[in-house]
CSV table of C-alpha atoms and ligand atoms in Angstrom, one decimal:
chain,number,residue,atom,x,y,z
A,1,LEU,CA,-19.1,23.7,219.4
A,2,GLU,CA,-17.9,26.6,221.5
A,3,ILE,CA,-15.3,24.7,223.5
A,4,ALA,CA,-13.1,23.9,220.5
A,5,GLU,CA,-13.0,27.5,219.2
A,6,HIS,CA,-11.3,29.4,222.0
A,7,LYS,CA,-7.9,30.9,221.3
A,8,ARG,CA,-5.1,28.6,222.2
A,9,ASP,CA,-2.9,31.2,224.0
A,10,GLU,CA,-5.5,32.4,226.5
A,11,PRO,CA,-5.8,30.7,229.9
A,12,THR,CA,-9.1,28.9,230.3
A,13,ALA,CA,-11.0,28.0,233.4
A,14,TRP,CA,-12.9,24.8,233.2
A,15,LEU,CA,-15.8,24.7,235.6
A,16,PRO,CA,-17.4,21.3,236.2
A,17,ASP,CA,-19.5,20.5,239.3
A,18,LEU,CA,-16.7,18.2,240.6
A,19,ILE,CA,-13.0,17.8,240.0
A,20,TYR,CA,-11.0,14.6,240.9
A,21,THR,CA,-7.8,15.9,242.4
A,22,GLY,CA,-5.6,14.7,245.2
A,23,GLY,CA,-7.3,11.3,245.2
A,24,ARG,CA,-10.9,12.7,245.8
A,25,PHE,CA,-13.7,14.7,244.2
A,26,GLU,CA,-14.0,18.3,245.2
A,27,ARG,CA,-16.7,20.9,244.6
A,28,GLY,CA,-16.3,24.6,243.9
A,29,LEU,CA,-13.1,24.4,241.9
A,30,ALA,CA,-11.9,25.5,238.5
A,31,LEU,CA,-9.2,23.7,236.5
A,32,VAL,CA,-7.1,26.5,234.9
A,33,THR,CA,-5.2,25.5,231.7
A,34,ASN,CA,-2.7,27.7,229.8
A,35,GLY,CA,-2.0,28.3,226.1
A,36,ALA,CA,0.8,25.7,226.2
A,37,GLY,CA,-1.8,23.0,226.9
A,38,ARG,CA,-0.7,22.5,230.5
A,39,ILE,CA,-2.5,22.8,233.9
A,40,GLU,CA,-1.7,26.1,235.4
A,41,ARG,CA,-3.5,25.7,238.7
A,42,ILE,CA,-6.6,24.5,240.4
A,43,ALA,CA,-8.4,27.5,241.9
A,44,PRO,CA,-11.7,28.5,243.6
A,45,ALA,CA,-14.5,28.6,241.0
A,46,SER,CA,-15.6,32.0,242.2
A,47,GLU,CA,-12.5,33.9,240.9
A,48,GLU,CA,-13.2,36.3,238.1
A,49,ARG,CA,-11.8,35.3,234.7
A,50,VAL,CA,-11.8,36.2,231.1
A,51,ARG,CA,-12.4,32.8,229.6
A,52,THR,CA,-14.5,30.1,231.2
A,53,VAL,CA,-16.0,26.9,230.1
A,54,ARG,CA,-18.9,25.9,232.3
A,55,LEU,CA,-19.4,22.1,232.4
A,56,ALA,CA,-22.7,21.8,234.3
A,57,GLY,CA,-23.7,18.5,235.7
A,58,ARG,CA,-20.2,17.0,235.0
A,59,ALA,CA,-17.4,15.5,237.0
A,60,LEU,CA,-14.0,16.1,235.6
A,61,LEU,CA,-11.2,13.5,235.8
A,62,PRO,CA,-7.6,13.0,234.5
A,63,GLY,CA,-7.5,11.4,231.1
A,64,LEU,CA,-7.0,7.6,231.0
A,65,VAL,CA,-3.7,6.2,229.7
A,66,ASN,CA,-3.8,3.0,227.6
A,67,ALA,CA,-0.4,1.5,228.1
A,68,HIS,CA,-0.6,-1.4,225.7
A,69,SER,CA,-2.3,-1.3,222.3
A,70,HIS,CA,-2.0,-3.0,218.9
A,71,ALA,CA,-4.3,-0.6,217.1
A,72,PHE,CA,-4.6,-2.6,213.8
A,73,GLN,CA,-6.1,-5.6,215.6
A,74,ARG,CA,-9.4,-3.6,215.7
A,75,VAL,CA,-10.1,-5.2,212.3
A,76,LEU,CA,-10.3,-8.6,214.1
A,77,ARG,CA,-13.2,-7.7,216.4
A,78,GLY,CA,-16.0,-10.3,216.1
A,79,ARG,CA,-14.1,-12.2,213.4
A,80,THR,CA,-12.3,-14.7,215.7
A,81,GLU,CA,-15.1,-15.9,217.9
A,82,ARG,CA,-15.9,-19.0,216.0
A,83,ARG,CA,-14.5,-22.5,216.4
A,84,THR,CA,-11.7,-23.4,214.0
A,85,ARG,CA,-10.6,-26.7,215.5
A,86,GLU,CA,-11.2,-29.1,218.3
A,87,ARG,CA,-9.4,-26.8,220.8
A,88,ASP,CA,-9.0,-23.1,220.0
A,89,SER,CA,-6.4,-21.1,221.9
A,90,PHE,CA,-4.2,-18.0,221.8
A,91,TRP,CA,-2.1,-19.7,219.1
A,92,THR,CA,-5.0,-20.4,216.8
A,93,TRP,CA,-6.3,-16.8,217.3
A,94,ARG,CA,-2.8,-15.7,216.3
A,95,GLU,CA,-3.1,-17.4,212.9
A,96,MET,CA,-6.2,-15.3,212.2
A,97,MET,CA,-4.5,-12.2,213.4
A,98,TYR,CA,-1.5,-12.8,211.1
A,99,SER,CA,-3.8,-13.3,208.1
A,100,ALA,CA,-5.2,-9.8,208.7
A,101,ALA,CA,-1.8,-8.3,209.4
A,102,LYS,CA,-0.4,-9.6,206.1
A,103,ARG,CA,-3.1,-7.9,204.0
A,104,LEU,CA,-3.1,-4.3,205.3
A,105,THR,CA,-1.7,-1.5,203.0
A,106,PRO,CA,-0.2,1.6,204.7
A,107,GLU,CA,-3.4,3.4,204.1
A,108,ASP,CA,-5.4,0.5,205.6
A,109,LEU,CA,-3.3,0.6,208.6
A,110,TYR,CA,-4.0,4.3,209.0
A,111,ASP,CA,-7.8,3.7,208.7
A,112,ALA,CA,-7.8,0.7,211.2
A,113,SER,CA,-5.6,2.6,213.7
A,114,ARG,CA,-7.7,5.8,213.4
A,115,MET,CA,-10.9,3.7,214.2
A,116,ALA,CA,-9.2,2.2,217.3
A,117,PHE,CA,-8.0,5.6,218.5
A,118,LEU,CA,-11.4,7.2,217.9
A,119,GLU,CA,-13.0,4.6,220.1
A,120,MET,CA,-10.3,5.2,222.7
A,121,ALA,CA,-11.0,8.9,222.7
A,122,LEU,CA,-14.8,8.2,223.1
A,123,ALA,CA,-13.8,6.0,226.1
A,124,GLY,CA,-11.9,8.8,227.9
A,125,ILE,CA,-8.4,7.7,226.8
A,126,THR,CA,-6.1,10.6,226.1
A,127,ALA,CA,-2.7,8.8,225.6
A,128,VAL,CA,-1.8,5.4,224.2
A,129,GLY,CA,1.3,3.2,224.2
A,130,GLU,CA,1.3,1.6,220.7
A,131,PHE,CA,3.3,-1.7,220.7
A,132,HIS,CA,4.0,-1.5,217.0
A,133,TYR,CA,5.4,-4.5,215.1
A,134,LEU,CA,4.2,-4.1,211.5
A,135,HIS,CA,7.3,-2.7,209.8
A,136,HIS,CA,7.7,-4.0,206.2
A,137,SER,CA,5.7,-4.6,203.1
A,138,PRO,CA,3.8,-7.9,202.9
A,139,SER,CA,6.8,-9.7,201.2
A,140,GLY,CA,9.1,-8.7,204.0
A,141,GLU,CA,10.9,-6.0,202.0
A,142,PRO,CA,11.4,-2.8,204.0
A,143,TYR,CA,9.7,0.3,202.6
A,144,ALA,CA,11.9,3.0,201.1
A,145,GLU,CA,11.0,4.9,204.3
A,146,ALA,CA,11.7,2.2,206.9
A,147,ASN,CA,9.3,3.8,209.4
A,148,LEU,CA,6.5,4.3,207.0
A,149,LEU,CA,4.0,2.1,208.9
A,150,ALA,CA,4.9,3.5,212.3
A,151,LYS,CA,4.3,7.0,211.0
A,152,GLN,CA,0.9,6.0,209.6
A,153,VAL,CA,-0.1,4.9,213.1
A,154,VAL,CA,1.3,8.1,214.7
A,155,ARG,CA,-0.6,10.1,212.0
A,156,ALA,CA,-3.8,8.3,213.0
A,157,ALA,CA,-3.3,9.2,216.6
A,158,ARG,CA,-2.6,12.8,215.8
A,159,ASP,CA,-5.6,13.1,213.6
A,160,VAL,CA,-7.8,11.8,216.4
A,161,GLY,CA,-6.0,14.0,218.9
A,162,LEU,CA,-4.5,11.4,221.2
A,163,ARG,CA,-1.0,11.4,222.6
A,164,ILE,CA,1.0,8.4,221.4
A,165,ALA,CA,4.1,6.6,222.6
A,166,LEU,CA,5.2,4.6,219.5
A,167,LEU,CA,6.8,1.6,221.1
A,168,ARG,CA,8.8,0.3,218.2
A,169,VAL,CA,9.1,-3.5,218.3
A,170,ALA,CA,12.2,-5.6,218.0
A,171,TYR,CA,11.3,-9.0,216.5
A,172,ALA,CA,14.0,-11.2,215.1
A,173,ARG,CA,12.8,-14.7,214.8
A,174,SER,CA,9.9,-17.1,215.0
A,175,GLY,CA,11.1,-18.8,218.2
A,176,TYR,CA,13.9,-20.9,219.6
A,177,ARG,CA,14.9,-23.6,217.1
A,178,LYS,CA,11.9,-22.6,214.9
A,179,GLU,CA,11.9,-22.2,211.1
A,180,PRO,CA,11.1,-18.7,209.9
A,181,ASP,CA,7.4,-18.2,209.5
A,182,PRO,CA,6.4,-16.3,206.3
A,183,ALA,CA,3.3,-15.0,208.2
A,184,GLN,CA,5.8,-12.9,210.3
A,185,ALA,CA,7.7,-11.4,207.3
A,186,ARG,CA,6.4,-7.9,208.1
A,187,PHE,CA,7.8,-7.9,211.6
A,188,ILE,CA,11.3,-9.3,211.3
A,189,GLU,CA,14.5,-7.2,211.8
A,190,THR,CA,17.3,-9.6,212.4
A,191,ASP,CA,20.0,-7.0,212.6
A,192,THR,CA,20.2,-5.3,216.0
A,193,GLU,CA,22.1,-2.3,214.8
A,194,GLU,CA,19.5,-1.8,212.0
A,195,TYR,CA,16.7,-2.0,214.6
A,196,LEU,CA,18.4,0.6,216.8
A,197,HIS,CA,19.1,2.9,213.9
A,198,ARG,CA,15.5,2.9,212.8
A,199,LEU,CA,14.3,3.5,216.3
A,200,VAL,CA,16.6,6.5,216.8
A,201,GLN,CA,15.6,7.8,213.4
A,202,LEU,CA,11.9,7.6,214.2
A,203,ASP,CA,12.4,9.2,217.6
A,204,GLN,CA,14.2,12.2,215.9
A,205,ASP,CA,11.5,12.5,213.3
A,206,LEU,CA,8.7,12.5,215.9
A,207,ARG,CA,10.5,15.1,218.0
A,208,ALA,CA,10.9,17.3,215.0
A,209,GLN,CA,7.1,17.2,214.5
A,210,ASP,CA,6.4,17.6,218.2
A,211,GLU,CA,7.5,21.2,218.9
A,212,GLY,CA,8.0,20.4,222.5
A,213,THR,CA,4.4,19.4,223.2
A,214,ARG,CA,5.2,15.7,223.7
A,215,SER,CA,2.3,14.6,221.6
A,216,SER,CA,4.2,11.7,220.1
A,217,TRP,CA,7.4,10.0,221.1
A,218,CYS,CA,9.3,6.8,220.9
A,219,GLY,CA,9.9,3.8,223.1
A,220,ILE,CA,11.5,0.4,222.9
A,221,ALA,CA,9.4,-2.7,222.7
A,222,LEU,CA,11.1,-6.1,222.9
A,223,HIS,CA,8.5,-8.4,221.5
A,224,SER,CA,9.1,-11.4,223.8
A,225,VAL,CA,11.8,-13.8,224.8
A,226,ARG,CA,10.6,-16.2,222.1
A,227,ALA,CA,11.1,-13.6,219.3
A,228,LEU,CA,14.6,-12.4,220.4
A,229,PRO,CA,17.9,-14.3,220.8
A,230,LEU,CA,20.1,-13.7,223.8
A,231,GLU,CA,22.7,-11.5,222.0
A,232,TYR,CA,19.9,-9.2,220.7
A,233,LEU,CA,18.5,-8.8,224.2
A,234,ARG,CA,21.9,-8.0,225.6
A,235,ARG,CA,22.6,-5.4,222.9
A,236,VAL,CA,19.3,-3.6,223.5
A,237,SER,CA,19.8,-3.8,227.3
A,238,LEU,CA,23.2,-2.1,226.8
A,239,PHE,CA,21.5,0.5,224.6
A,240,THR,CA,18.9,1.3,227.3
A,241,LYS,CA,21.7,2.1,229.7
A,242,GLY,CA,23.5,4.5,227.4
A,243,GLU,CA,22.2,6.4,224.4
A,244,GLY,CA,18.7,5.0,224.8
A,245,ARG,CA,18.2,5.7,228.5
A,246,GLU,CA,15.3,8.1,227.9
A,247,PHE,CA,13.2,5.4,226.2
A,248,PRO,CA,10.5,3.5,228.1
A,249,VAL,CA,11.0,-0.3,227.6
A,250,HIS,CA,8.1,-2.6,227.1
A,251,MET,CA,8.0,-6.4,226.6
A,252,HIS,CA,5.4,-9.2,226.5
A,253,VAL,CA,6.3,-11.4,229.4
A,254,ALA,CA,4.8,-14.7,230.5
A,255,GLU,CA,1.5,-14.4,228.6
A,256,GLN,CA,1.5,-18.1,227.7
A,257,PRO,CA,2.9,-21.2,229.5
A,258,ALA,CA,4.5,-22.3,226.2
A,259,GLU,CA,6.7,-19.2,226.2
A,260,ILE,CA,8.1,-20.2,229.7
A,261,GLU,CA,8.8,-23.8,228.7
A,262,ALA,CA,10.7,-22.6,225.6
A,263,CYS,CA,12.7,-20.1,227.6
A,264,LEU,CA,13.6,-22.7,230.1
A,265,GLU,CA,14.7,-25.0,227.3
A,266,GLU,CA,16.8,-22.4,225.6
A,267,HIS,CA,18.3,-20.5,228.6
A,268,GLY,CA,17.7,-22.7,231.6
A,269,LEU,CA,15.9,-19.7,233.2
A,270,THR,CA,12.4,-18.4,233.3
A,271,PRO,CA,11.7,-15.2,231.3
A,272,VAL,CA,11.8,-13.0,234.5
A,273,ARG,CA,15.1,-14.6,235.7
A,274,LEU,CA,16.5,-14.1,232.2
A,275,LEU,CA,15.6,-10.4,232.1
A,276,SER,CA,17.1,-10.0,235.6
A,277,GLU,CA,20.3,-11.8,234.4
A,278,ILE,CA,20.8,-9.4,231.4
A,279,GLY,CA,20.0,-6.2,233.3
A,280,LEU,CA,16.6,-5.5,231.8
A,281,LEU,CA,14.6,-5.8,235.0
A,282,SER,CA,14.4,-2.3,236.2
A,283,GLU,CA,12.0,0.5,236.9
A,284,ARG,CA,12.1,1.4,233.2
A,285,LEU,CA,10.6,-1.9,232.2
A,286,THR,CA,6.9,-2.6,231.8
A,287,ALA,CA,6.3,-6.3,231.5
A,288,VAL,CA,3.0,-6.8,229.6
A,289,HIS,CA,0.7,-9.5,230.9
A,290,ALA,CA,3.0,-11.2,233.5
A,291,ILE,CA,0.3,-13.9,234.0
A,292,HIS,CA,2.3,-17.0,234.4
A,293,LEU,CA,4.7,-15.8,237.1
A,294,THR,CA,5.7,-17.8,240.2
A,295,ASP,CA,5.4,-15.9,243.5
A,296,GLU,CA,9.2,-15.7,243.7
A,297,GLU,CA,9.4,-14.1,240.2
A,298,ALA,CA,6.7,-11.6,241.1
A,299,ARG,CA,8.6,-10.6,244.2
A,300,LEU,CA,11.8,-10.2,242.2
A,301,MET,CA,9.9,-7.8,239.8
A,302,VAL,CA,8.6,-5.8,242.7
A,303,GLN,CA,12.0,-5.5,244.2
A,304,SER,CA,13.5,-4.3,240.9
A,305,ARG,CA,10.7,-1.8,240.7
A,306,ALA,CA,9.7,-3.1,237.3
A,307,GLY,CA,6.1,-2.4,236.2
A,308,VAL,CA,3.4,-4.7,234.9
A,309,CYS,CA,0.8,-3.8,232.3
A,310,VAL,CA,-2.3,-6.0,232.7
A,311,CYS,CA,-4.8,-6.3,229.8
A,312,PRO,CA,-7.7,-8.2,231.3
A,313,THR,CA,-10.3,-7.7,228.6
A,314,THR,CA,-7.9,-9.2,226.0
A,315,GLU,CA,-6.5,-11.9,228.4
A,316,ARG,CA,-10.0,-13.2,229.1
A,317,ASN,CA,-10.9,-13.1,225.4
A,318,LEU,CA,-7.8,-15.0,224.4
A,319,GLY,CA,-8.0,-17.4,227.4
A,320,ASP,CA,-4.6,-16.3,228.6
A,321,GLY,CA,-5.3,-16.6,232.3
A,322,ILE,CA,-5.6,-14.2,235.3
A,323,PHE,CA,-3.0,-11.8,236.7
A,324,ARG,CA,-2.7,-13.0,240.2
A,325,HIS,CA,-0.1,-10.7,241.8
A,326,GLY,CA,-2.0,-7.4,241.9
A,327,ARG,CA,-1.8,-7.1,245.6
A,328,LEU,CA,1.9,-7.5,245.8
A,329,PHE,CA,2.4,-4.8,243.1
A,330,LEU,CA,-0.2,-2.4,244.5
A,331,ASP,CA,1.3,-2.6,248.0
A,332,GLY,CA,4.8,-2.0,246.5
A,333,PRO,CA,6.3,1.1,244.9
A,334,HIS,CA,4.6,1.0,241.5
A,335,ALA,CA,1.1,1.3,240.3
A,336,LEU,CA,0.2,-1.2,237.7
A,337,SER,CA,-0.8,0.0,234.2
A,338,LEU,CA,-3.6,-1.3,231.9
A,339,GLY,CA,-3.9,-1.9,228.2
A,340,THR,CA,-6.7,-2.6,225.7
A,341,ASP,CA,-4.2,-4.8,223.7
A,342,SER,CA,-6.2,-6.7,221.0
A,343,GLN,CA,-9.1,-4.1,221.1
A,344,ALA,CA,-11.6,-6.9,221.7
A,345,GLN,CA,-13.2,-4.2,223.8
A,346,ILE,CA,-12.0,-0.6,224.3
A,347,ASP,CA,-13.0,0.4,227.8
A,348,LEU,CA,-10.1,0.9,230.1
A,349,LEU,CA,-12.3,1.1,233.2
A,350,GLU,CA,-13.5,-2.4,232.4
A,351,ASP,CA,-9.9,-3.4,232.5
A,352,ALA,CA,-9.4,-1.6,235.8
A,353,ARG,CA,-12.4,-3.4,237.4
A,354,GLU,CA,-11.4,-6.8,236.0
A,355,LEU,CA,-8.1,-6.6,237.9
A,356,GLU,CA,-10.2,-7.0,241.1
A,357,LEU,CA,-13.2,-8.9,239.8
A,358,ASN,CA,-11.2,-11.7,238.3
A,359,LEU,CA,-9.6,-12.3,241.7
A,360,ARG,CA,-13.0,-12.3,243.3
A,361,LEU,CA,-14.2,-15.1,241.1
A,362,ARG,CA,-11.0,-17.0,241.5
A,363,ASN,CA,-10.8,-16.6,245.4
A,364,MET,CA,-14.5,-16.4,246.2
A,365,GLU,CA,-13.7,-13.3,248.3
A,366,ARG,CA,-14.3,-9.6,247.9
A,367,THR,CA,-12.3,-6.3,248.0
A,368,ILE,CA,-9.0,-8.2,247.5
A,369,LEU,CA,-6.9,-5.3,246.2
A,370,ALA,CA,-8.2,-2.7,248.7
A,371,PRO,CA,-5.5,-1.0,250.8
A,372,ALA,CA,-5.3,-2.5,254.3
A,373,GLN,CA,-5.5,0.8,256.2
A,374,ASP,CA,-8.2,2.6,254.4
A,375,GLU,CA,-11.9,1.6,254.7
A,376,SER,CA,-13.3,4.6,252.8
A,377,ALA,CA,-15.9,4.0,250.1
A,378,SER,CA,-13.6,4.7,247.2
A,379,ALA,CA,-10.2,3.5,248.5
A,380,LEU,CA,-10.1,0.4,246.3
A,381,ALA,CA,-11.5,2.3,243.3
A,382,ALA,CA,-8.8,5.0,243.7
A,383,ARG,CA,-6.1,2.3,243.5
A,384,LEU,CA,-7.7,0.8,240.3
A,385,PHE,CA,-8.2,4.2,238.8
A,386,ALA,CA,-4.5,5.0,239.4
A,387,CYS,CA,-3.6,2.0,237.3
A,388,ALA,CA,-5.7,3.6,234.4
A,389,THR,CA,-4.1,7.0,234.8
A,390,THR,CA,-0.8,7.6,236.8
A,391,GLY,CA,0.4,4.0,236.3
A,392,GLY,CA,-0.1,4.2,232.6
A,393,ALA,CA,1.5,7.6,232.3
A,394,GLN,CA,4.6,6.4,234.3
A,395,SER,CA,4.8,3.3,232.1
A,396,ILE,CA,4.8,5.0,228.7
A,397,GLY,CA,6.3,8.4,229.7
A,398,ALA,CA,3.2,10.5,229.1
A,399,PRO,CA,3.1,14.0,230.6
A,400,SER,CA,-0.4,13.4,231.9
A,401,GLY,CA,-2.2,11.2,234.4
A,402,GLU,CA,-3.0,13.7,237.3
A,403,LEU,CA,-4.7,17.0,237.6
A,404,VAL,CA,-1.8,19.0,239.1
A,405,PRO,CA,-0.1,22.2,238.0
A,406,GLY,CA,2.5,21.6,235.3
A,407,ARG,CA,1.0,18.3,234.0
A,408,ALA,CA,-0.6,18.2,230.6
A,409,ALA,CA,-4.2,19.4,230.4
A,410,ASP,CA,-5.6,16.0,229.5
A,411,PHE,CA,-8.9,15.1,231.0
A,412,PHE,CA,-12.4,13.8,230.5
A,413,THR,CA,-15.8,14.5,231.9
A,414,VAL,CA,-18.7,12.3,232.9
A,415,ALA,CA,-22.4,13.3,233.1
A,416,LEU,CA,-23.5,12.9,236.7
A,417,ASP,CA,-27.1,12.1,235.6
A,418,ASP,CA,-26.0,9.2,233.4
A,419,ALA,CA,-28.1,6.1,234.2
A,420,SER,CA,-25.0,4.1,235.1
A,421,ILE,CA,-23.8,6.4,238.0
A,422,ALA,CA,-26.9,8.6,238.9
A,423,GLY,CA,-27.4,9.0,242.6
A,424,ALA,CA,-23.8,8.6,243.6
A,425,GLY,CA,-22.6,10.6,246.6
A,426,LEU,CA,-19.3,12.6,246.8
A,427,GLU,CA,-17.5,9.8,248.7
A,428,ASP,CA,-18.7,6.8,246.6
A,429,LEU,CA,-18.7,8.5,243.2
A,430,LEU,CA,-15.3,7.1,242.2
A,431,ALA,CA,-16.3,3.6,243.2
A,432,GLY,CA,-19.5,3.9,241.2
A,433,LEU,CA,-17.5,5.1,238.3
A,434,VAL,CA,-14.7,2.5,238.4
A,435,PHE,CA,-17.1,-0.4,239.0
A,436,SER,CA,-20.1,0.6,236.9
A,437,LEU,CA,-19.6,3.5,234.5
A,438,SER,CA,-21.0,3.0,231.1
A,439,ARG,CA,-19.2,4.7,228.2
A,440,THR,CA,-22.4,6.7,227.4
A,441,ALA,CA,-21.6,8.8,230.5
A,442,ILE,CA,-18.3,10.2,228.9
A,443,ARG,CA,-19.1,13.6,227.4
A,444,GLU,CA,-16.0,15.8,226.9
A,445,VAL,CA,-12.4,14.6,226.3
A,446,VAL,CA,-9.7,17.2,226.2
A,447,VAL,CA,-6.0,16.7,225.3
A,448,GLY,CA,-3.5,19.5,225.8
A,449,GLY,CA,-6.3,21.9,226.5
A,450,ARG,CA,-8.1,21.1,223.2
A,451,ALA,CA,-11.4,19.3,223.2
A,452,ILE,CA,-11.4,16.3,220.9
A,453,VAL,CA,-14.7,14.9,222.0
A,454,GLU,CA,-17.7,17.2,222.8
A,455,ALA,CA,-21.1,16.1,223.9
A,456,GLY,CA,-20.0,12.5,223.4
A,457,ARG,CA,-19.0,13.0,219.7
A,458,HIS,CA,-15.7,13.3,217.9
A,459,ARG,CA,-15.6,15.8,215.0
A,460,ALA,CA,-14.3,13.2,212.5
A,461,GLN,CA,-16.4,10.4,213.8
A,462,GLU,CA,-18.6,9.8,210.7
A,463,GLU,CA,-15.7,9.9,208.3
A,464,THR,CA,-13.6,7.6,210.4
A,465,VAL,CA,-16.3,5.0,210.8
A,466,ALA,CA,-17.2,5.2,207.1
A,467,ARG,CA,-13.6,4.6,206.0
A,468,PHE,CA,-13.3,1.8,208.5
A,469,ARG,CA,-16.5,0.1,207.2
A,470,GLU,CA,-15.0,0.2,203.7
A,471,LEU,CA,-11.8,-1.4,204.9
A,472,GLN,CA,-13.6,-4.2,206.7
A,473,GLU,CA,-15.7,-5.0,203.6
A,474,ARG,CA,-12.5,-5.2,201.6
A,475,LEU,CA,-10.8,-7.4,204.2
A,476,TRP,CA,-13.6,-9.8,205.0
A,477,GLY,CA,-16.4,-9.2,202.5
A,478,ALA,CA,-19.7,-7.5,203.2
B,501,ZN,ZN1,0.3,-7.3,223.1
């Protein structure tokens, strides 16, 4: 299609009916992007220009940022919804997840990841934080190139056209006073220095590929308090204050009550207290899930300006529980971020609306997360949308998230006549979109000024799906 073929070095004016900028939709504007893939300015649509892309009947919004993903878990979709014992839980789901993780070759990992990233692109996601813990061969031996699997995942994201923060996971043990679990052999790096060395090496390699575009970069992921002993956590904490101070830091925190009990038993502290003790609780940290927090722990996190990434579509699928402290965080200094996590469903706006809707069911009340001083039609939706955009960008260090000059030209469009949002007015369009948009409405997706989805299709869609179907047949049978 025409959009993809323009020369990269020319400024381009994108002309939709509506642009979401400054927290509202505006008519009569053009988004001008430059050859470096950045937003140059937002200007009146009437100005004369050399190169324009007219997007009739479309509203244009900043690309969504998925702050927490395990791409390979896409292979599990629909395969874990049956009863395996009297009482299934997160832990029994994990056994099935491990059995898939054990079997993937490097090329399989590429195919599975590319499928997940393709679906993300079709859902308006332009950047992803990949919490990556598959490091070794199935026997637990490192590959000759220690970062081989991480690079397969990055290659998949690049081939789809997504930006990726590869959050390289530190995973040292099965748990406190637990025997090593052979099912975790591919994750384990017991030597902290080796972990840090491989992290820095990967970061250098990605930077060398990147040519200053920030299309892929590295971050630190501490798997969880159960997977890391105290000395390991202390060493990484020290690293984040020195040589590693540029890296975002992510960690699974308080997803399951059993994790909190084990942490209390080992350290005499809850996970949040422990992180505070060792200096990890800061604005650089994103705690993923943070479901089983006391009110006091939640306040401590807000005071330390630590972020939370909530993954409601996964949390409901796994029976994890509901994130209860949204209001405290949204009234504080940080937006929350959102993640598709296990890929049970890839629809970040569904995650955004669940933040609010779960609380409605729980409290039997409405508009719980709406700002107190703003009664406009889309005030609540704007807060939730910020979690899916600026909140995610802040969490993973993406250059996108907002349509303002200097930010990356990452955006998506929706068809205003799509059945799911037709008839919306200027003021309530964002609310309609956040609470009811169907993915069929998403038409163009652009990353760094380059269209990766046009008219609702990705160029490599057929091939990606065909390869993924073959992989699924091999893993599970036809
Ligand atoms: Zn996770």
